[in-house]
PDB file of C-alpha atoms and ligand atoms in Angstrom:
ATOM      1  CA  MET A   1     159.935-122.605 201.388  1.00 93.00           C
ATOM      2  CA  GLU A   2     156.214-122.549 200.389  1.00 96.00           C
ATOM      3  CA  ILE A   3     155.028-123.781 196.948  1.00 98.00           C
ATOM      4  CA  VAL A   4     151.413-123.515 195.585  1.00 98.00           C
ATOM      5  CA  PHE A   5     150.481-126.356 193.241  1.00 98.00           C
ATOM      6  CA  ALA A   6     147.966-125.103 190.770  1.00 97.00           C
ATOM      7  CA  THR A   7     145.544-127.833 191.092  1.00 95.00           C
ATOM      8  CA  GLY A   8     142.378-128.943 192.999  1.00 92.00           C
ATOM      9  CA  ASN A   9     143.012-132.733 192.292  1.00 90.00           C
ATOM     10  CA  ASN A  10     144.080-134.328 195.643  1.00 89.00           C
ATOM     11  CA  GLY A  11     145.352-137.330 193.793  1.00 84.00           C
ATOM     12  CA  LYS A  12     147.856-135.261 191.867  1.00 89.00           C
ATOM     13  CA  LEU A  13     148.749-133.396 194.935  1.00 93.00           C
ATOM     14  CA  LYS A  14     149.763-136.486 196.656  1.00 88.00           C
ATOM     15  CA  GLU A  15     151.969-137.565 193.612  1.00 88.00           C
ATOM     16  CA  VAL A  16     153.595-134.224 193.574  1.00 94.00           C
ATOM     17  CA  ARG A  17     154.232-134.180 197.407  1.00 94.00           C
ATOM     18  CA  GLU A  18     155.856-137.419 197.262  1.00 91.00           C
ATOM     19  CA  ILE A  19     158.045-136.497 194.466  1.00 94.00           C
ATOM     20  CA  PHE A  20     159.414-132.971 196.458  1.00 95.00           C
ATOM     21  CA  SER A  21     159.455-134.863 199.728  1.00 94.00           C
ATOM     22  CA  ASP A  22     162.968-135.020 200.112  1.00 95.00           C
ATOM     23  CA  LEU A  23     163.449-131.122 199.853  1.00 96.00           C
ATOM     24  CA  ASP A  24     162.551-128.595 202.532  1.00 95.00           C
ATOM     25  CA  VAL A  25     159.341-127.212 200.650  1.00 96.00           C
ATOM     26  CA  LYS A  26     155.754-127.331 201.674  1.00 97.00           C
ATOM     27  CA  ILE A  27     153.318-127.861 198.679  1.00 98.00           C
ATOM     28  CA  ASN A  28     149.741-126.139 199.044  1.00 97.00           C
ATOM     29  CA  SER A  29     146.998-126.698 196.497  1.00 97.00           C
ATOM     30  CA  LEU A  30     144.450-124.308 195.490  1.00 96.00           C
ATOM     31  CA  ASN A  31     142.013-125.912 197.912  1.00 95.00           C
ATOM     32  CA  ASP A  32     144.200-124.329 200.660  1.00 96.00           C
ATOM     33  CA  PHE A  33     143.200-120.929 199.523  1.00 95.00           C
ATOM     34  CA  LYS A  34     139.798-118.948 199.761  1.00 91.00           C
ATOM     35  CA  GLU A  35     140.308-117.367 196.347  1.00 89.00           C
ATOM     36  CA  ASN A  36     138.120-118.736 193.724  1.00 86.00           C
ATOM     37  CA  ILE A  37     140.836-119.486 191.098  1.00 90.00           C
ATOM     38  CA  ASP A  38     139.793-120.598 187.394  1.00 89.00           C
ATOM     39  CA  VAL A  39     142.401-120.406 184.702  1.00 93.00           C
ATOM     40  CA  ILE A  40     140.900-120.782 181.133  1.00 93.00           C
ATOM     41  CA  GLU A  41     143.177-123.514 179.363  1.00 92.00           C
ATOM     42  CA  ASP A  42     142.923-121.924 175.941  1.00 95.00           C
ATOM     43  CA  GLY A  43     146.545-122.522 174.971  1.00 96.00           C
ATOM     44  CA  LYS A  44     147.553-124.535 171.935  1.00 97.00           C
ATOM     45  CA  SER A  45     149.806-126.930 173.607  1.00 98.00           C
ATOM     46  CA  PHE A  46     150.403-128.719 176.991  1.00 98.00           C
ATOM     47  CA  GLU A  47     153.164-126.406 177.691  1.00 98.00           C
ATOM     48  CA  GLU A  48     151.270-123.339 176.961  1.00 98.00           C
ATOM     49  CA  ASN A  49     148.380-124.276 179.261  1.00 98.00           C
ATOM     50  CA  ALA A  50     150.687-125.383 181.940  1.00 98.00           C
ATOM     51  CA  LEU A  51     152.764-121.840 182.151  1.00 98.00           C
ATOM     52  CA  LYS A  52     149.627-120.031 181.704  1.00 98.00           C
ATOM     53  CA  LYS A  53     148.092-121.689 184.911  1.00 98.00           C
ATOM     54  CA  ALA A  54     151.382-121.168 186.839  1.00 98.00           C
ATOM     55  CA  GLU A  55     151.806-117.631 185.780  1.00 98.00           C
ATOM     56  CA  GLU A  56     148.304-116.662 186.522  1.00 97.00           C
ATOM     57  CA  VAL A  57     148.086-118.448 189.943  1.00 98.00           C
ATOM     58  CA  GLN A  58     151.574-116.867 190.731  1.00 98.00           C
ATOM     59  CA  HIS A  59     150.152-113.165 189.845  1.00 97.00           C
ATOM     60  CA  LEU A  60     147.085-113.822 192.118  1.00 96.00           C
ATOM     61  CA  LEU A  61     148.497-115.506 195.339  1.00 97.00           C
ATOM     62  CA  LYS A  62     152.114-113.699 194.956  1.00 97.00           C
ATOM     63  CA  LEU A  63     153.835-117.094 195.923  1.00 97.00           C
ATOM     64  CA  PRO A  64     155.918-119.345 193.636  1.00 98.00           C
ATOM     65  CA  VAL A  65     153.628-121.884 191.653  1.00 98.00           C
ATOM     66  CA  ILE A  66     153.919-125.154 189.860  1.00 98.00           C
ATOM     67  CA  SER A  67     151.247-126.506 187.557  1.00 98.00           C
ATOM     68  CA  ASP A  68     150.711-129.082 184.961  1.00 98.00           C
ATOM     69  CA  ASP A  69     148.564-129.960 181.949  1.00 97.00           C
ATOM     70  CA  SER A  70     148.182-133.322 180.603  1.00 97.00           C
ATOM     71  CA  GLY A  71     146.522-135.532 178.172  1.00 97.00           C
ATOM     72  CA  LEU A  72     146.463-138.721 175.780  1.00 98.00           C
ATOM     73  CA  GLU A  73     147.702-138.622 172.185  1.00 98.00           C
ATOM     74  CA  VAL A  74     147.020-141.491 169.906  1.00 98.00           C
ATOM     75  CA  GLU A  75     149.029-141.737 166.671  1.00 98.00           C
ATOM     76  CA  GLN A  76     146.135-143.084 164.383  1.00 98.00           C
ATOM     77  CA  LEU A  77     143.950-139.989 165.316  1.00 98.00           C
ATOM     78  CA  ASN A  78     146.723-137.589 164.609  1.00 98.00           C
ATOM     79  CA  ARG A  79     147.563-137.147 168.252  1.00 98.00           C
ATOM     80  CA  ALA A  80     143.973-136.537 169.268  1.00 98.00           C
ATOM     81  CA  PRO A  81     142.306-136.038 171.902  1.00 98.00           C
ATOM     82  CA  GLY A  82     145.603-134.308 173.128  1.00 98.00           C
ATOM     83  CA  ILE A  83     144.784-130.976 175.053  1.00 98.00           C
ATOM     84  CA  TYR A  84     141.384-131.756 174.484  1.00 97.00           C
ATOM     85  CA  SER A  85     141.489-135.094 176.827  1.00 97.00           C
ATOM     86  CA  ALA A  86     139.280-134.081 179.392  1.00 94.00           C
ATOM     87  CA  ARG A  87     136.346-133.002 177.099  1.00 96.00           C
ATOM     88  CA  TYR A  88     136.837-135.608 174.246  1.00 98.00           C
ATOM     89  CA  SER A  89     133.180-136.559 174.261  1.00 98.00           C
ATOM     90  CA  GLY A  90     131.818-133.063 174.663  1.00 97.00           C
ATOM     91  CA  GLU A  91     130.550-130.600 177.062  1.00 94.00           C
ATOM     92  CA  ASP A  92     129.118-133.353 179.415  1.00 96.00           C
ATOM     93  CA  ALA A  93     132.061-135.717 179.077  1.00 97.00           C
ATOM     94  CA  THR A  94     132.659-138.309 181.622  1.00 97.00           C
ATOM     95  CA  TYR A  95     135.698-140.623 182.003  1.00 95.00           C
ATOM     96  CA  GLU A  96     133.397-143.356 180.790  1.00 97.00           C
ATOM     97  CA  LYS A  97     132.141-141.303 177.744  1.00 98.00           C
ATOM     98  CA  ASN A  98     135.554-140.357 176.546  1.00 98.00           C
ATOM     99  CA  ASN A  99     136.744-143.976 176.543  1.00 98.00           C
ATOM    100  CA  GLN A 100     133.585-145.175 174.668  1.00 98.00           C
ATOM    101  CA  LYS A 101     134.393-142.679 172.053  1.00 98.00           C
ATOM    102  CA  LEU A 102     138.178-143.446 171.820  1.00 98.00           C
ATOM    103  CA  ILE A 103     136.993-147.212 171.349  1.00 98.00           C
ATOM    104  CA  GLU A 104     134.702-146.142 168.405  1.00 98.00           C
ATOM    105  CA  GLU A 105     137.063-143.853 166.843  1.00 98.00           C
ATOM    106  CA  LEU A 106     139.754-146.522 166.736  1.00 98.00           C
ATOM    107  CA  LYS A 107     137.467-149.106 165.371  1.00 98.00           C
ATOM    108  CA  LYS A 108     138.611-147.928 161.823  1.00 97.00           C
ATOM    109  CA  PHE A 109     141.967-148.506 162.244  1.00 98.00           C
ATOM    110  CA  GLN A 110     144.287-151.811 162.687  1.00 98.00           C
ATOM    111  CA  GLN A 111     145.887-152.754 166.192  1.00 97.00           C
ATOM    112  CA  PRO A 112     148.513-151.640 167.780  1.00 98.00           C
ATOM    113  CA  HIS A 113     146.902-148.174 168.486  1.00 98.00           C
ATOM    114  CA  LEU A 114     150.097-146.547 169.679  1.00 98.00           C
ATOM    115  CA  ALA A 115     149.678-143.709 172.138  1.00 98.00           C
ATOM    116  CA  LYS A 116     151.240-141.796 174.739  1.00 98.00           C
ATOM    117  CA  PHE A 117     150.525-139.803 177.796  1.00 98.00           C
ATOM    118  CA  VAL A 118     151.909-136.335 178.141  1.00 98.00           C
ATOM    119  CA  CYS A 119     152.253-133.955 180.820  1.00 98.00           C
ATOM    120  CA  ALA A 120     153.897-130.638 180.995  1.00 98.00           C
ATOM    121  CA  ALA A 121     154.808-129.375 184.190  1.00 98.00           C
ATOM    122  CA  ALA A 122     155.596-125.427 184.643  1.00 98.00           C
ATOM    123  CA  PHE A 123     157.008-123.283 187.413  1.00 98.00           C
ATOM    124  CA  SER A 124     156.463-119.298 188.034  1.00 98.00           C
ATOM    125  CA  ASP A 125     157.738-117.177 190.473  1.00 98.00           C
ATOM    126  CA  GLY A 126     157.132-114.003 188.738  1.00 97.00           C
ATOM    127  CA  ILE A 127     160.564-113.644 187.632  1.00 97.00           C
ATOM    128  CA  ASN A 128     161.774-117.108 186.469  1.00 98.00           C
ATOM    129  CA  ARG A 129     159.533-119.449 184.257  1.00 97.00           C
ATOM    130  CA  LEU A 130     160.332-122.943 183.393  1.00 98.00           C
ATOM    131  CA  VAL A 131     158.522-125.692 181.720  1.00 98.00           C
ATOM    132  CA  VAL A 132     159.259-129.296 181.101  1.00 98.00           C
ATOM    133  CA  ARG A 133     157.492-132.389 179.473  1.00 98.00           C
ATOM    134  CA  GLY A 134     157.469-135.960 180.391  1.00 98.00           C
ATOM    135  CA  GLU A 135     155.825-138.807 178.282  1.00 98.00           C
ATOM    136  CA  PHE A 136     154.461-142.150 178.916  1.00 98.00           C
ATOM    137  CA  LYS A 137     154.305-144.457 176.003  1.00 98.00           C
ATOM    138  CA  GLY A 138     151.945-147.445 175.262  1.00 98.00           C
ATOM    139  CA  GLN A 139     148.974-148.361 173.176  1.00 98.00           C
ATOM    140  CA  ILE A 140     145.258-148.366 173.354  1.00 98.00           C
ATOM    141  CA  ILE A 141     143.443-151.598 173.753  1.00 98.00           C
ATOM    142  CA  SER A 142     139.691-152.077 172.856  1.00 96.00           C
ATOM    143  CA  GLU A 143     138.156-153.138 176.203  1.00 97.00           C
ATOM    144  CA  ALA A 144     138.619-151.521 179.553  1.00 97.00           C
ATOM    145  CA  ARG A 145     140.487-153.374 181.958  1.00 98.00           C
ATOM    146  CA  GLY A 146     141.352-152.368 185.679  1.00 98.00           C
ATOM    147  CA  LYS A 147     139.581-150.266 188.497  1.00 95.00           C
ATOM    148  CA  ASN A 148     142.748-148.117 189.610  1.00 92.00           C
ATOM    149  CA  GLY A 149     143.803-144.634 188.275  1.00 89.00           C
ATOM    150  CA  PHE A 150     141.253-142.424 186.206  1.00 92.00           C
ATOM    151  CA  GLY A 151     140.527-140.952 182.801  1.00 94.00           C
ATOM    152  CA  TYR A 152     141.888-143.190 179.876  1.00 97.00           C
ATOM    153  CA  ASP A 153     143.912-145.548 182.501  1.00 96.00           C
ATOM    154  CA  PRO A 154     141.655-148.504 181.935  1.00 98.00           C
ATOM    155  CA  LEU A 155     142.455-148.540 178.065  1.00 98.00           C
ATOM    156  CA  PHE A 156     146.080-147.598 178.283  1.00 98.00           C
ATOM    157  CA  LEU A 157     148.825-150.704 178.144  1.00 98.00           C
ATOM    158  CA  PRO A 158     151.967-149.250 178.886  1.00 98.00           C
ATOM    159  CA  GLU A 159     155.112-150.386 176.773  1.00 98.00           C
ATOM    160  CA  GLY A 160     156.586-153.276 178.159  1.00 98.00           C
ATOM    161  CA  LEU A 161     153.804-154.312 180.700  1.00 98.00           C
ATOM    162  CA  ASP A 162     150.813-156.713 180.010  1.00 98.00           C
ATOM    163  CA  LYS A 163     148.812-154.634 182.594  1.00 98.00           C
ATOM    164  CA  THR A 164     146.755-151.473 181.796  1.00 98.00           C
ATOM    165  CA  SER A 165     147.679-148.406 184.020  1.00 96.00           C
ATOM    166  CA  ALA A 166     144.503-149.094 185.699  1.00 96.00           C
ATOM    167  CA  GLU A 167     145.530-152.648 186.639  1.00 98.00           C
ATOM    168  CA  ILE A 168     149.034-151.464 188.044  1.00 97.00           C
ATOM    169  CA  SER A 169     149.342-150.135 191.654  1.00 94.00           C
ATOM    170  CA  SER A 170     149.403-146.359 191.963  1.00 88.00           C
ATOM    171  CA  GLU A 171     153.184-146.678 193.421  1.00 90.00           C
ATOM    172  CA  LEU A 172     154.348-148.123 190.060  1.00 94.00           C
ATOM    173  CA  LYS A 173     152.160-145.771 187.959  1.00 93.00           C
ATOM    174  CA  ASN A 174     153.763-142.694 190.016  1.00 89.00           C
ATOM    175  CA  LYS A 175     157.251-144.020 189.141  1.00 93.00           C
ATOM    176  CA  ILE A 176     156.628-144.383 185.454  1.00 96.00           C
ATOM    177  CA  SER A 177     153.950-141.945 184.375  1.00 96.00           C
ATOM    178  CA  HIS A 178     154.329-138.820 182.344  1.00 97.00           C
ATOM    179  CA  ARG A 179     153.266-136.774 185.470  1.00 96.00           C
ATOM    180  CA  ALA A 180     156.199-138.445 187.551  1.00 96.00           C
ATOM    181  CA  LYS A 181     158.708-137.788 184.666  1.00 98.00           C
ATOM    182  CA  ALA A 182     157.903-134.191 184.291  1.00 98.00           C
ATOM    183  CA  PHE A 183     157.714-133.096 187.901  1.00 98.00           C
ATOM    184  CA  ASN A 184     161.091-135.195 188.539  1.00 97.00           C
ATOM    185  CA  LYS A 185     162.459-133.158 185.734  1.00 98.00           C
ATOM    186  CA  LEU A 186     161.073-129.740 186.771  1.00 98.00           C
ATOM    187  CA  LYS A 187     162.501-130.438 190.388  1.00 98.00           C
ATOM    188  CA  GLU A 188     166.139-131.147 188.980  1.00 98.00           C
ATOM    189  CA  MET A 189     165.984-127.797 187.060  1.00 98.00           C
ATOM    190  CA  LEU A 190     164.538-125.848 190.057  1.00 98.00           C
ATOM    191  CA  ILE A 191     167.316-127.388 192.035  1.00 97.00           C
ATOM    192  CA  GLU A 192     169.967-126.556 189.524  1.00 97.00           C
ATOM    193  CA  ASN A 193     168.790-123.096 188.979  1.00 96.00           C
ATOM    194  CA  LYS A 194     168.765-122.638 192.874  1.00 95.00           C
ATOM    195  CA  LEU A 195     165.063-121.723 192.732  1.00 95.00           C
ATOM    196  CA  ILE A 196     164.192-124.057 195.546  1.00 91.00           C
TER     197      ILE A 196
HETATM  198  P1  IMP B 201     144.353-132.363 183.167  1.00 84.52           P
HETATM  199  O1  IMP B 201     145.859-132.476 182.982  1.00 84.52           O
HETATM  200  O2  IMP B 201     143.826-132.658 184.625  1.00 84.52           O
HETATM  201  O3  IMP B 201     143.706-131.506 182.667  1.00 84.52           O
HETATM  202  O4  IMP B 201     144.014-133.904 182.498  1.00 84.52           O
HETATM  203  C1  IMP B 201     143.478-134.012 181.247  1.00 84.52           C
HETATM  204  C2  IMP B 201     142.729-135.276 180.890  1.00 84.52           C
HETATM  205  O5  IMP B 201     143.709-136.051 180.201  1.00 84.52           O
HETATM  206  C3  IMP B 201     142.118-136.024 182.042  1.00 84.52           C
HETATM  207  O6  IMP B 201     140.848-135.608 182.440  1.00 84.52           O
HETATM  208  C4  IMP B 201     142.162-137.484 181.532  1.00 84.52           C
HETATM  209  O7  IMP B 201     141.176-137.781 180.710  1.00 84.52           O
HETATM  210  C5  IMP B 201     143.579-137.571 180.605  1.00 84.52           C
HETATM  211  N1  IMP B 201     144.602-137.850 181.598  1.00 84.52           N
HETATM  212  C6  IMP B 201     145.772-137.106 181.916  1.00 84.52           C
HETATM  213  N2  IMP B 201     146.520-138.034 182.796  1.00 84.52           N
HETATM  214  C7  IMP B 201     145.983-139.034 182.687  1.00 84.52           C
HETATM  215  C8  IMP B 201     146.333-140.276 183.396  1.00 84.52           C
HETATM  216  O8  IMP B 201     147.470-140.369 184.053  1.00 84.52           O
HETATM  217  N3  IMP B 201     145.707-141.370 183.146  1.00 84.52           N
HETATM  218  C9  IMP B 201     144.624-141.307 182.469  1.00 84.52           C
HETATM  219  N4  IMP B 201     144.071-140.211 181.766  1.00 84.52           N
HETATM  220  C10 IMP B 201     144.853-139.081 182.206  1.00 84.52           C
END
């Protein structure tokens, strides 16, 4: 069976392929198609955005699609940056500018800055739609540490660890992350519902 993962991010593709590797499914990404696909993420939640991506790409390619939407929620910032995580510091956002803005915003508050990464993973085959959520809890520290991962990883100290998610190995992060949890859940539901 062939499934399309609605992403152009090869890092995410590798993680998700690994999660589905014990099943007889071939997972392609948007990079494998010539169509220029750009889904506007204008939903009000991670779940809405992930479902929108899965359904629009399914409609275009006529194949079963999995998708995700993720971000960081910080308690003291009323769950910001949330669904706006990628563009937190503005239109010309970079990971570094986003991290700098996060450090600045949190200076007004006392430690610990409790936070979590959230990932919604969705599926659509044109008839059935599924969406699930995975969370990765921790706190935000005030100085970046580590070179692995991406995005807010250098500032994120996972619960129970003394290393940031940019200091741990990608193997460990792929076991405990919000994305790993969401896609493992989605996989179980697809199997239960005999959709793969
Ligand atoms: P998207 O799901 O690719 O749209 O990710 C949204 C944004 O959330 C990214 O640009 C990152 O800033 C942040 N983000 C999501 N997952 C992670 C993660 O595992 N580590 C660090 N940042 C993340």
